[in-house]
Amino acid sequence: MTDTCDSDASSAPEGESGVVVAPFESSGLYAKLFFGERSRLAVVSSRAPRATGTGGLDFEASIPAFHRWIQDGSSLGEDEFAIDVANYAHLHNGPGVFLVTAKSCFGLDAIGGAPGLKYARKRGLVGSPTTKIAAVLARLFAFAERFEADPGFVAAAPHRKLRTDALEFGIVDRLRAPCVKATFDAVSPPLSAVLESLTAQQVNLAPEPDPRRPFSVCARWHETMSASAESFSILRRRAAELEVAGASETL
Amino acid sequence: MVLTWKERLDKAPGLSADLKRQIDAFEQDISLRKQGKVDERLFAETRLRRGAYGQRYDNGQRHDGKVPRTLPYEEKASKGPNTVWDAPGMQRIKIPYGHMTAAQMLTLAEVAEDYADGVLHVTTRQDIQLHFVHIDDTPDLMRRLGAAGITTQEACGNTVRNITACPTAGVCSTEQFDVTPYAEALSSFLLGHPDAQDFGRKFKVAFSGCAGEACGLAYMHDLGFIARTETVDGVTRRGFMFLVGGGLGAVPQKAELFTAFLPEEELLPVSQAVCRVFARLGEKKNRGKARLKHLVIKMGVGPFKEAVMEERARLTVDPRWTAYLQDLGAIPNPPTVSQASESASASESESESESESESLSEFERWRQTNVRVQRQMGYSVVTVALPLGDLTADQMRDLATVATQFSRGEGRATVEQNIVLRWVKDIDLVDVHAALSGAGLAERGAGTIADITACPGTDTCKLGIASSRGLASELRARFMERQDDLDPVVASLRIKASGCFNSCGQHHVADIGFYGSSRKRGAHAVPHFQVVLGGQWSENAGSFGLAVGAVPSKRIPEVVERVTAAYVSDRAPDESFQTFVRRIGKARVRQMLDDLTEVPGYDVSPEYYSDWGDPRVYSMSDYGVGECAGAVVPLVEFGLHASERKVFEAQLQLDAQAHDMAARVAYEAMMTAARALVERETSHAVADDDVVVREFRARLHDTKRFHDPYAGGKFALFLFHAHERLDEGIGEAEAHRRVEEAQLFIEAAHAFYERTLKEAMPR
Ligand code: SF4
């Protein structure tokens, strides 16, 4: 995967001419916040043979925090409930550790060599593009809020803060959202609008260039706030407002 | 409008019309089950036969470490007994003998991302499994795989499972000959074969190229084939040492010798005959006694063999039995790399190893454990060691690229949950290592004690009792840390872990094996592993290990330490681990491990009360009911259900004013039901419609057994008339009548079946 968030402009693969896309008919939307500069980080596991470098991340350390999340029954979103915790921390640049719900995953993930916090929806997302994007972001920010406030989670990334100047947005659905320019063209306007509304800044979008991978874009803007539970709480509330506002949009 | 996958792949060349029909039928079953129109047991076995398996907590219950919780799924029809519709499931994908092309790897990566959690898991049967898959997504998943030439048909359920073979078949220096085409031929011959549909349990087949190595594990299979040649009058013939009735499970059974030499042309027909005997005489009611091994034990191998050979004599010749043998000569056997490039390769590696010590020493160390010379000079087999058998979709794509570039565009999954790349030129090894390193796939230690096999265990399996993956991960990490310092005799041992006694991790044939169990201590349950020592991996899983007792899960690493240390210090020169264990005996081993079996109180050492990788307080209260083989749904019920689906299709044709087609499909619906009842009577598949009608008339109609208590024999007449008038032009009125008659005939077939079940019940 090309490092779309730490490099300058990339372009989306052209794809076959006349390819029809409908990215927002999909429920497979995800959003991800990064830990620090991607290139400087090494994801390690306390159990894996790779040496633990300073600034390394230990995803397995987050497992008890995920289980506590299930035990304390905190809300994950009104239509979701937790099922279990999956551990793939042994995989290189993999999905790490995640909480599985019936419709989504909340995870610490390193896919594409970019460690971060991810909310990935799988099913049951309804509404306009704005509503869907905002719903996914609201849950991601709620996760980030919990992450920053819970020492159990922080143990997984003791010296790292989440970045607040970039995020990755993607749609894992090769039928409706193949990784081609047409999808990028369809996704960019509503995604930019939501992110600009959230950050009050101009946002640059760079698409994933490898057509074999799921469609994704990296969104970047100038840093505006510190990575704290409070900041993510503000972003979560704003995203939730946009989710509601998006309901009045025509689909 | 975006096309659906069904529309988009309609013309895909890889997706055969038959597979398309099967997947469409499965999709229809999904929608019928949602409407409550298919029995849950029948639906469960139907989905299992398509590889769609249950996953832990799909009964809607989970213990969170503090309290048991009912997961608040929406009320819907179940997808099987105690199985919630929306609960994530597992999809098993058949990869015959582990062979995948690069294009198939790319498709597998895509479906892992689109429908699962982005991880591909290699199983101990060379399959690929995906987890966290929703049942509604499975038809499209199957279509996409089908278009790439991959099937999930009969990946689970009481069927012929994925046929396994040595991953180095064709390139191995100890093999008699390449078993690949034979494994391929038997896989496709038995897939969906009518004689292999009515088993009481699963049925496993393996091929091995030689007797001495482990790769094929022929002795632990229902059917095991070990390549052999025989020379008579100067003519050398190919064949197999043929073993029957082996299996692991709770009580392992070593296969019996059926014949020392089964000629190659008899491979398919004799296998078919075994299937018929197993379907006819195998146990159907008591699952615990339903594997082929039980039948072989019950009958004795001699009488079993007689029954098979009698059956063989009765078989109608099938051209597929030998058609593939004509092509064997055409299998390309690529030229070896020239001596010149071979020596260039060697000297290049040497000079690099002197100059670039750091990275190259890593390369050399990897080469020692992960590279094996091929029979063909100048080529090597590279093992890509996968931690816990897992790889990400990105890694699978990277591997496809490496395979395309360096190994003739293919890879093979292994029963040790790795993937091998064959035909890698020696001269390319440095580049292959570099490419694999970039993908995080150059972990060394393949085939060593650090390369641990583990079944899914409590991570995702409904039957898991302890965390086999958690344990394997812990042990692996410990060995990886000190693999350079390991005594070579320890490094060469194998560890295998199963989450329960069902042995999916193949612990019986490991030097050091474990299977999950649970023990009560006060108010708490404590995860344990039974320790099984001295199983034999080599000689095709030649003997099974010795169970020496249960030890708390958290103390298993100490068990490994003590046992391996004793082996290093007390072994006789050249003594194998198996011999060592048998020599020192169970009593001494137990004594060695005795103190490790102690479980301190919960207040003193709470860590004993949770499992590896799972901090919850351990509990068995959410333990599920397994689907390892599904319920035994009699074959006749599949037939009756298929007939209902067909009559529904006939109705749709009527609605579309396609009268000829409606009448034709209505006839097929009756024929499907009649065939199901006839096959139940004869215990044999009956392909020909004329024979079905003749047998139906003789066995069920003329004897009045099929007669309705009130309507008499009229329903059978519907079938007979339709059969006679098949080719005649059909008008609208007649088409309507035939669809209605088909409906009534199928009702009568159900009623008849139920009457026979009642009659068979003990009073
Ligand atoms: S051995 Fe037991 S826990 Fe492991 S996969 Fe088989 S049934 Fe599940």
Coordinates of C-alpha atoms and ligand atoms in Angstrom, one line a residue, chain B residues 455-458 461 463-465 468 498-505 628, ligand 1:
Chain B
C455 CA -6.9 -25.3 15.8
P456 CA -9.2 -22.3 16.4
G457 CA -10.0 -23.4 20.0
T458 CA -12.0 -21.0 22.1
C461 CA -14.8 -22.6 17.7
L463 CA -16.6 -26.6 21.0
G464 CA -13.4 -25.1 22.2
I465 CA -12.7 -25.7 25.9
S468 CA -5.2 -23.5 21.8
S498 CA -6.3 -28.6 20.0
G499 CA -8.9 -26.7 21.9
C500 CA -10.7 -29.9 22.8
F501 CA -10.5 -33.6 22.4
N502 CA -11.8 -33.5 18.8
S503 CA -8.2 -33.2 17.7
C504 CA -8.5 -30.7 14.9
G505 CA -5.0 -29.5 15.9
C628 CA -18.2 -30.4 13.3
Ligands
SF4_1 S1 -10.3 -29.5 18.3 FE1 -12.1 -28.8 19.3 S2 -11.7 -26.7 19.7 FE2 -10.3 -27.3 18.1 S3 -11.4 -26.8 16.2 FE3 -11.8 -29.0 16.7 S4 -13.7 -29.0 17.7 FE4 -12.9 -26.9 17.8

